[in-house]
mmCIF file of C-alpha atoms in Angstrom:
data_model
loop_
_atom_site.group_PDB
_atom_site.id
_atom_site.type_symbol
_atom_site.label_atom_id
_atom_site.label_comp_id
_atom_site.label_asym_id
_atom_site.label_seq_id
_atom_site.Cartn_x
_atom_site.Cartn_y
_atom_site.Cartn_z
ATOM 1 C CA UNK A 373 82.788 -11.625 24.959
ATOM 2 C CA UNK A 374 86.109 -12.964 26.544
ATOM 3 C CA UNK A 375 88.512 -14.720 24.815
ATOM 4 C CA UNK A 376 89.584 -17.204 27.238
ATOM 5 C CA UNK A 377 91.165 -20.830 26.559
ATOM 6 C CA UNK A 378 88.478 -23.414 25.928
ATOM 7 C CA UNK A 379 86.734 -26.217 27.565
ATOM 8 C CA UNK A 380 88.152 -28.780 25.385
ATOM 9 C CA UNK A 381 91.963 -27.680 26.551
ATOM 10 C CA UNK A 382 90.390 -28.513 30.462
ATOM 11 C CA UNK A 383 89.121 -31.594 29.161
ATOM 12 C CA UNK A 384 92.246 -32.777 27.629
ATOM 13 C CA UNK A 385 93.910 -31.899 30.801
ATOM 14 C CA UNK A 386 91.605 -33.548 32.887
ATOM 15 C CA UNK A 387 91.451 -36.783 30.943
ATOM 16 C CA UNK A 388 95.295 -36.848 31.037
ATOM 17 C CA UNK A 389 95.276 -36.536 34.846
ATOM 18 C CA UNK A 390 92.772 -39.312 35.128
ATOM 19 C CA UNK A 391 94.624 -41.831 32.876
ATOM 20 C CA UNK A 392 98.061 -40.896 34.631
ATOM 21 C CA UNK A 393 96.082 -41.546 37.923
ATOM 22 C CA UNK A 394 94.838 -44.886 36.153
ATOM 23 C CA UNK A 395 98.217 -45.847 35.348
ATOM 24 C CA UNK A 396 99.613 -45.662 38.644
ATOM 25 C CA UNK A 397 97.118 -47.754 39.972
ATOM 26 C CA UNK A 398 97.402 -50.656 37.524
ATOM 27 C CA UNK A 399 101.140 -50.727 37.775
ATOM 28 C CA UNK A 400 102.227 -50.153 40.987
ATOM 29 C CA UNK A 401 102.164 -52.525 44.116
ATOM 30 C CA UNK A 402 102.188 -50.187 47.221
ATOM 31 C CA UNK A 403 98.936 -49.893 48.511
ATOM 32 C CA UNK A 404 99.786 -45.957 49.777
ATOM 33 C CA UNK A 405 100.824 -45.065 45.966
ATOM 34 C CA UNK A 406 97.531 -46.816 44.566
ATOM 35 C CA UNK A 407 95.665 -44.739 47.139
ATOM 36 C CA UNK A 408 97.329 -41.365 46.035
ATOM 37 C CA UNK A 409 96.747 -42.389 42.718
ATOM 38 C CA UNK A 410 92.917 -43.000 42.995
ATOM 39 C CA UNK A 411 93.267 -39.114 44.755
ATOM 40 C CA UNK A 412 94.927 -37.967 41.023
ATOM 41 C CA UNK A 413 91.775 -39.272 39.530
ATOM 42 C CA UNK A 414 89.317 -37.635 41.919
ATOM 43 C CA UNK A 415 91.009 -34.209 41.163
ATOM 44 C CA UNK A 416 90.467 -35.605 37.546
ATOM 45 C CA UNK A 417 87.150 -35.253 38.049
ATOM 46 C CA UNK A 418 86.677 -32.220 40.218
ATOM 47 C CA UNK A 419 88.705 -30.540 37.006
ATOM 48 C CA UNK A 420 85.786 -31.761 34.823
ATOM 49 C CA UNK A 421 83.323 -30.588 37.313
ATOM 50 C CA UNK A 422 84.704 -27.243 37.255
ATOM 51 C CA UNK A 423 85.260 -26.832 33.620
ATOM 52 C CA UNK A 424 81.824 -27.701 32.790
ATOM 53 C CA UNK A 425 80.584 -25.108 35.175
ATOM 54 C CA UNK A 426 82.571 -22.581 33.619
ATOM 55 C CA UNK A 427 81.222 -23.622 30.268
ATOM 56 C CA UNK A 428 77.683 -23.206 31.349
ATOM 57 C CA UNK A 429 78.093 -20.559 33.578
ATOM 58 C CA UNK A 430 76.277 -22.287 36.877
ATOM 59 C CA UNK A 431 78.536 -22.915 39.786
ATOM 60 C CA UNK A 432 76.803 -25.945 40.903
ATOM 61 C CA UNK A 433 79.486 -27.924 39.411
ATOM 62 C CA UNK A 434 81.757 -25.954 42.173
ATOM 63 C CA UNK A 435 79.490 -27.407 44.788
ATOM 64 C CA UNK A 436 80.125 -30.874 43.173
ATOM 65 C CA UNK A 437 83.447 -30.706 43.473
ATOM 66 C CA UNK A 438 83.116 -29.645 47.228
ATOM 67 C CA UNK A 439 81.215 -32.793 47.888
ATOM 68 C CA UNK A 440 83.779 -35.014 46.254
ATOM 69 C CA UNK A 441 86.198 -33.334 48.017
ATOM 70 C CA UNK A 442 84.766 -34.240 51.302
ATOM 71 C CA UNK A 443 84.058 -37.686 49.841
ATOM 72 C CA UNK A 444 87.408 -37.948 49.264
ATOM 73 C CA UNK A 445 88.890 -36.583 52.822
ATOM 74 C CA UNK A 446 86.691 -40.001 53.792
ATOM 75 C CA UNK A 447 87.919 -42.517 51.982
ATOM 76 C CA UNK A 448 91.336 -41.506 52.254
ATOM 77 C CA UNK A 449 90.981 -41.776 56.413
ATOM 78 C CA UNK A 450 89.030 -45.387 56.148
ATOM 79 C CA UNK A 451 91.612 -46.656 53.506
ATOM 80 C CA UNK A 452 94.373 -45.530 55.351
ATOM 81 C CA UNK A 453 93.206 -47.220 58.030
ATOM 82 C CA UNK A 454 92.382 -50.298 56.270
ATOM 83 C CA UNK A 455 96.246 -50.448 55.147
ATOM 84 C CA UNK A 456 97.465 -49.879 58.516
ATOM 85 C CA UNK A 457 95.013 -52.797 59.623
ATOM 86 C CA UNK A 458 96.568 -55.127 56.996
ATOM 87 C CA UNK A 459 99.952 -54.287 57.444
ATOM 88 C CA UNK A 460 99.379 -55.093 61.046
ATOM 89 C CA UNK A 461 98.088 -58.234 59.776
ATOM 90 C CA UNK A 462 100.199 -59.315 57.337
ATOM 91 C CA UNK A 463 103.517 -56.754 57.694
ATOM 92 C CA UNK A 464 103.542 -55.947 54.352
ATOM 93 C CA UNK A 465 101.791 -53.356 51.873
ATOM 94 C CA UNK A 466 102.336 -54.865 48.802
ATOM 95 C CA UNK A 467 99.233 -55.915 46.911
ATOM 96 C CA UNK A 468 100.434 -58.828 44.840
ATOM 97 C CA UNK A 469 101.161 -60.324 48.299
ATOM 98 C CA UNK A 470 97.897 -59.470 49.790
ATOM 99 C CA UNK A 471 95.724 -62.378 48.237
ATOM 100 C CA UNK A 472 94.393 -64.469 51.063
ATOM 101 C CA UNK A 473 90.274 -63.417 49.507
ATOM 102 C CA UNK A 474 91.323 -64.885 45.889
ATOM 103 C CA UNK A 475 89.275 -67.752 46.037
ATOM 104 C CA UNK B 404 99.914 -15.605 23.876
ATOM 105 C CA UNK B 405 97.749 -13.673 26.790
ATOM 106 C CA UNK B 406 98.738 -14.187 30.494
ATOM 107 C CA UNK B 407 96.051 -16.339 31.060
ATOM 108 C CA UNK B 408 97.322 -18.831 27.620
ATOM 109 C CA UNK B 409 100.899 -18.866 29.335
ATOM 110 C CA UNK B 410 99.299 -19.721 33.153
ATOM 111 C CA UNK B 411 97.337 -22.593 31.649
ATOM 112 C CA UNK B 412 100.310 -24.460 29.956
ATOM 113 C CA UNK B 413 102.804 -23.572 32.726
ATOM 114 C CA UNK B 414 99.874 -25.216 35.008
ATOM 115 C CA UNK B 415 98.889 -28.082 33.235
ATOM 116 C CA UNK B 416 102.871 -29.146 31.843
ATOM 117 C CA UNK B 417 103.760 -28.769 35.732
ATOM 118 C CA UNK B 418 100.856 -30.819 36.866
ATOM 119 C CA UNK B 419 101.180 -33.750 34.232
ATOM 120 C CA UNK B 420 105.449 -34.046 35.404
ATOM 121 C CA UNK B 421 103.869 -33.967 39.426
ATOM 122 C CA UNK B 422 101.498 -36.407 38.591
ATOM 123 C CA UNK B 423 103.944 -39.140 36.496
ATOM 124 C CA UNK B 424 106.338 -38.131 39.706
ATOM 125 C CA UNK B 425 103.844 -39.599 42.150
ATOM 126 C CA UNK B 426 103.746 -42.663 39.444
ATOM 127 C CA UNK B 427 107.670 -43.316 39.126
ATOM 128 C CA UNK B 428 108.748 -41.911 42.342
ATOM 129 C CA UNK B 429 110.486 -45.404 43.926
ATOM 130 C CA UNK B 430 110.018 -43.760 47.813
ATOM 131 C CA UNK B 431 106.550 -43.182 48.842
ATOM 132 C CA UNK B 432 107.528 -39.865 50.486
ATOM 133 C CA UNK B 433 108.934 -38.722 47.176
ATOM 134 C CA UNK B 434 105.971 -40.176 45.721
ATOM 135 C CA UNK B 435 103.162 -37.655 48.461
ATOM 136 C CA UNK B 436 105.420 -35.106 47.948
ATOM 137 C CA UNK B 437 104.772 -35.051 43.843
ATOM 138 C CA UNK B 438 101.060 -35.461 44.914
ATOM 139 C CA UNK B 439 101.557 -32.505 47.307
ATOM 140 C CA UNK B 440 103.037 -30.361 43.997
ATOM 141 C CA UNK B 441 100.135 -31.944 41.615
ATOM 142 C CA UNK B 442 97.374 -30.057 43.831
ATOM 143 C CA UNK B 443 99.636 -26.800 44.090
ATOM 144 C CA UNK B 444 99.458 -26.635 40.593
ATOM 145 C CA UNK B 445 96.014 -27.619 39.883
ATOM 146 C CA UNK B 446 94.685 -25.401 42.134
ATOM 147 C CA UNK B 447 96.011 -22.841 40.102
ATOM 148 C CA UNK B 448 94.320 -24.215 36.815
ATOM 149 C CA UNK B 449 91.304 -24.093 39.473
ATOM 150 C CA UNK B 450 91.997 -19.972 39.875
ATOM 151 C CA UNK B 451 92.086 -20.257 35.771
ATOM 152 C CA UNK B 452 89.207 -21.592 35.795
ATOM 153 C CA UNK B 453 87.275 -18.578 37.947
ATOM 154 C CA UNK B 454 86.949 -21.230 40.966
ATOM 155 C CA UNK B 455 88.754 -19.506 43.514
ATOM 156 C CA UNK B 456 86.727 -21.059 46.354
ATOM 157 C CA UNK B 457 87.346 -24.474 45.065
ATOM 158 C CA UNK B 458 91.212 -23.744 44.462
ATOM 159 C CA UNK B 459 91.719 -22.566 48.283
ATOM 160 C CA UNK B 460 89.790 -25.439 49.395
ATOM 161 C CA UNK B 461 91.946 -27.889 47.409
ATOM 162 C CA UNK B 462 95.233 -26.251 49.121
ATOM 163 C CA UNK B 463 93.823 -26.796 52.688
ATOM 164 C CA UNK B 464 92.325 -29.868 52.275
ATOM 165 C CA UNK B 465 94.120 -31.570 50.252
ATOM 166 C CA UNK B 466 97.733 -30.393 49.945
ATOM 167 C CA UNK B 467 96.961 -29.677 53.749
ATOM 168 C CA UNK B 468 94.841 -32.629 55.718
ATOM 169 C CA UNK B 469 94.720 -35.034 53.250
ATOM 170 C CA UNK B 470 98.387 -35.697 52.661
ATOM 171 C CA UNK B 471 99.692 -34.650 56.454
ATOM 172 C CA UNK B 472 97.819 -38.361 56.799
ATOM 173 C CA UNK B 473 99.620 -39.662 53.760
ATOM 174 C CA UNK B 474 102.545 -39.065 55.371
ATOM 175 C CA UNK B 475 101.875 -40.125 58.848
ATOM 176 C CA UNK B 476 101.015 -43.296 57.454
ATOM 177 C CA UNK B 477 103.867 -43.725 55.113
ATOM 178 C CA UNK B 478 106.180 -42.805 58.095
ATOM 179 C CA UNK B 479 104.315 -45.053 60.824
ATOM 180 C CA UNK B 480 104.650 -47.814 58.759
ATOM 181 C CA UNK B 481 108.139 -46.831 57.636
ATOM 182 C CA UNK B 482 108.002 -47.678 54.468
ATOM 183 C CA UNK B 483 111.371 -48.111 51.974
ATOM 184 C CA UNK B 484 112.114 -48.601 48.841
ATOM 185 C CA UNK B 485 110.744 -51.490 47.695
ATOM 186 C CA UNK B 486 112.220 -52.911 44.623
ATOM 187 C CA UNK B 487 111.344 -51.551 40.898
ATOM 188 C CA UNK B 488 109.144 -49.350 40.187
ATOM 189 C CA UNK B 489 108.373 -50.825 36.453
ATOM 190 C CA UNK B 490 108.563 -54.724 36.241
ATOM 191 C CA UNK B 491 106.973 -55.819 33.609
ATOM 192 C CA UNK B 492 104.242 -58.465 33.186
ATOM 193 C CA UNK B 493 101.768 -59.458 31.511
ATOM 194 C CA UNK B 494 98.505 -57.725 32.943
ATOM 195 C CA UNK B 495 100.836 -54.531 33.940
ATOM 196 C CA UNK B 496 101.553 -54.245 29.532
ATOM 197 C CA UNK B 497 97.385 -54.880 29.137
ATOM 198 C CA UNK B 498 97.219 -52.268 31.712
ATOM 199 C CA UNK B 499 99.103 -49.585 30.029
ATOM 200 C CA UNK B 500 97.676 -50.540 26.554
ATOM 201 C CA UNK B 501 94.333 -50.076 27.875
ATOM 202 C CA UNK B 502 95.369 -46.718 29.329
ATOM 203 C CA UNK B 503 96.479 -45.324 26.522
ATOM 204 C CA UNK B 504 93.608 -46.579 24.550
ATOM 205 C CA UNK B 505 91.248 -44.536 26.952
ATOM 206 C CA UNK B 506 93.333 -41.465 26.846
ATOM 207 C CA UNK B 507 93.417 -41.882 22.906
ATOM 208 C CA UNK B 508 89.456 -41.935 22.532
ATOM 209 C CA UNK B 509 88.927 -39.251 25.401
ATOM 210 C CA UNK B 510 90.913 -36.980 23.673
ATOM 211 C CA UNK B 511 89.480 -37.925 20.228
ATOM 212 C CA UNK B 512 85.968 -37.204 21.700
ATOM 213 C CA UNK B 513 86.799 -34.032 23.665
ATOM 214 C CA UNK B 514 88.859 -32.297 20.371
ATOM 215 C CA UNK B 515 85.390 -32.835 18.460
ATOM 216 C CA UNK B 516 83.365 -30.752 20.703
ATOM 217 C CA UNK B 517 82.083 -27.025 19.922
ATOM 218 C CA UNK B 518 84.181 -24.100 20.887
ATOM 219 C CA UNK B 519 81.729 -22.099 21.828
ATOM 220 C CA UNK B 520 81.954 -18.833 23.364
ATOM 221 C CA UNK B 521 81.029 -18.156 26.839
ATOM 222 C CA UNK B 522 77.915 -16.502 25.945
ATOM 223 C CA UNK B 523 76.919 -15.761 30.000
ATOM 224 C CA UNK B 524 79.599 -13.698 30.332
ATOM 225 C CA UNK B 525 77.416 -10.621 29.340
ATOM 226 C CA UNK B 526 75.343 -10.787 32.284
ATOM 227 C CA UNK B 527 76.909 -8.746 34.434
ATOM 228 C CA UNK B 528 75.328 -10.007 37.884
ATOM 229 C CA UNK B 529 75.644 -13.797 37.260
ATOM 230 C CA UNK B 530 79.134 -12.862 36.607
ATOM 231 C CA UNK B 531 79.852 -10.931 39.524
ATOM 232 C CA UNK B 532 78.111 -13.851 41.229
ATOM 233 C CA UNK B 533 80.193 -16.485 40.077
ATOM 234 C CA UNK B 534 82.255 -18.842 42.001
ATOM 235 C CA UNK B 535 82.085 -16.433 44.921
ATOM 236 C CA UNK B 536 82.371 -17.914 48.571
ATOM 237 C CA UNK B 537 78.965 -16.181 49.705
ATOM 238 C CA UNK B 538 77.042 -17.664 46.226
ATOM 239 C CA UNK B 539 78.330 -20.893 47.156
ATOM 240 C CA UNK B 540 77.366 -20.460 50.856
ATOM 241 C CA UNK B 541 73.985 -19.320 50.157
ATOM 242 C CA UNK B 542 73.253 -22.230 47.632
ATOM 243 C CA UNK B 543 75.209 -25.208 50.358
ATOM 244 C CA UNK B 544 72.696 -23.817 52.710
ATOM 245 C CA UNK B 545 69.356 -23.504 50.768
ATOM 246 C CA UNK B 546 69.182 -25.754 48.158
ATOM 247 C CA UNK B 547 71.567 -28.128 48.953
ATOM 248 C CA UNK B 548 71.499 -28.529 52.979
ATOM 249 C CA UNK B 549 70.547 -32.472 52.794
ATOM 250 C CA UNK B 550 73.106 -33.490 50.752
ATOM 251 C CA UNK B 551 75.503 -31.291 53.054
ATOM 252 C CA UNK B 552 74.489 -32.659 55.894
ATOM 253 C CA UNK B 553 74.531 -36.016 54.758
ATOM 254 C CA UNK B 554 78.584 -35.869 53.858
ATOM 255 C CA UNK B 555 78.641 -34.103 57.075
ATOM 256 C CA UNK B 556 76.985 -38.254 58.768
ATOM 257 C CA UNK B 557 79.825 -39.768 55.891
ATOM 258 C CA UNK B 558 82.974 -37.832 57.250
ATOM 259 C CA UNK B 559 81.330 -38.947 61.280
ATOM 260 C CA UNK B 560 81.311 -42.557 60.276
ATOM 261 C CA UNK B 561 84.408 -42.347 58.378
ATOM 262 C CA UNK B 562 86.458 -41.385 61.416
ATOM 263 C CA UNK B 563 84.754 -43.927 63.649
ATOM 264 C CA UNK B 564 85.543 -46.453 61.079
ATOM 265 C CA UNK B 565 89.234 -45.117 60.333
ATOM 266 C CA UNK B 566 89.558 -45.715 64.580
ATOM 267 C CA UNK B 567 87.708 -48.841 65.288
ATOM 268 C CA UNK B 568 89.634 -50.363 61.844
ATOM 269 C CA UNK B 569 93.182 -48.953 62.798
ATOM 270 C CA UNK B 570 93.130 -49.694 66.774
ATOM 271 C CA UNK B 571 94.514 -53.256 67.368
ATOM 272 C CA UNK B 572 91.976 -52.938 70.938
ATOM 273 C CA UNK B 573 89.345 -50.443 71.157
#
């Protein structure tokens, strides 16, 4: 048996991560912070994902995380290129200003 | 406290003061470069956590490709300083109440669960087995080729959308 430091710590971690990431995209405006925040909160999860497997000894939850990795690497290349689209458009990358679909 | 007890908090207290820096950072750059030292770090709570695979994976594709286009982007749209960081309103307080609230009950539900011991550590070959590049390979290969090759079809249409979106004429 190894004494190692539990799931719960990982957990904790990971939750913290997530609600940091959460945070940052509530309060700030720059479209290229909210983005790196919604990356904190991935990671968030891949920590989960990997803590779990460890728990239950079955690296599946590694291959998880590889996917949402990928996933990731994805929607960080179509939102970037979303925000270059709009500040194109509109020359700005704030998102209070960025309100022309509000009914 | 073992080695591994002093890695973990080290790790985690370094992560959590990255991951408020990408928050309050007022520059973007400062704020990838935070995001570029949350990943560092995390990947070594990844090695804690016996997922070496996943924890060189997150340095090259994250802390590597990921944020190199973070920063082109940043610096192609040259981006400054733009104002306060924190200004106050309404939804922004809601916001942070409802944060905290979350972290509150996450960490109220994840205190309450069993400590149990890692009782698959005895077997010797699932252990040896674990985590390991060639496992991983083996099982991305077998078991889980469709759902491989279906990110593989994602990451295609992501870069023809990333082009067709980002080029003024195509």
């Amino acid at each position: 048996m190894i004494q190692t430091i539990s799931t719960s710590h990982y957990l904790i971690l990971a939750a913290a991560l997530f609600c940091l990431g959460m945070l940052g995209v509530l309060i700030r405006r720059n479209a290229l912070v909210v983005f790196m925040c919604i990356e904190l909160m991935l990671n968030a999860t891949n920590l989960t994902f990997l803590a779990f497997a460890r728990e239950r000894g079955d690296d599946l939850g590694h291959l998880s995380a590889f996917f949402i990795i990928a996933v990731a690497a994805a929607e960080a290349a179509v939102g970037l290129a979303i925000v270059i689209s709009v500040f194109r458009a509109r020359g700005t990358v704030n998102i209070e200003e960025i309100q022309s679909m509000k009914h | 406290m073992n080695a591994e007890q002093v890695l973990f908090w080290l790790f985690s207290v370094c992560t959590l003061v990255a991951a408020s820096g990408v928050i309050f950072a007022r520059n973007p750059v400062a704020s990838a470069m935070s995001l570029v030292a949350t990943f560092f770090f995390l990947s070594g709570i990844y090695v804690l956590l016996w997922a070496h695979t996943i924890a060189a994976l997150q340095v090259l594709v994250y802390a590597g490709a990921i944020m190199v286009l973070f920063l082109f982007v940043i610096m192609l749209l040259s981006l400054t300083d733009s104002g306060p960081v924190l200004h106050f309103t309404p939804s922004r307080i809601a916001g942070g109440v409802a944060v905290i609230a979350l972290f509150v009950s996450l960490t109220a539900v994840f205190r309450k669960l069993p400590t149990a011991e890692l009782t698959w550590v005895g077997d010797a070959a699932k252990l040896k087995n674990f985590g390991t590049i060639q496992h991983l390979g083996e099982v991305m290969y077998t078991q889980w080729l469709f759902p491989f090759e279906a990110v593989s079809l994602l990451l295609l249409v992501a870069i023809l959308g990333a082009v067709v979106v980002a080029k003024p004429r195509i």
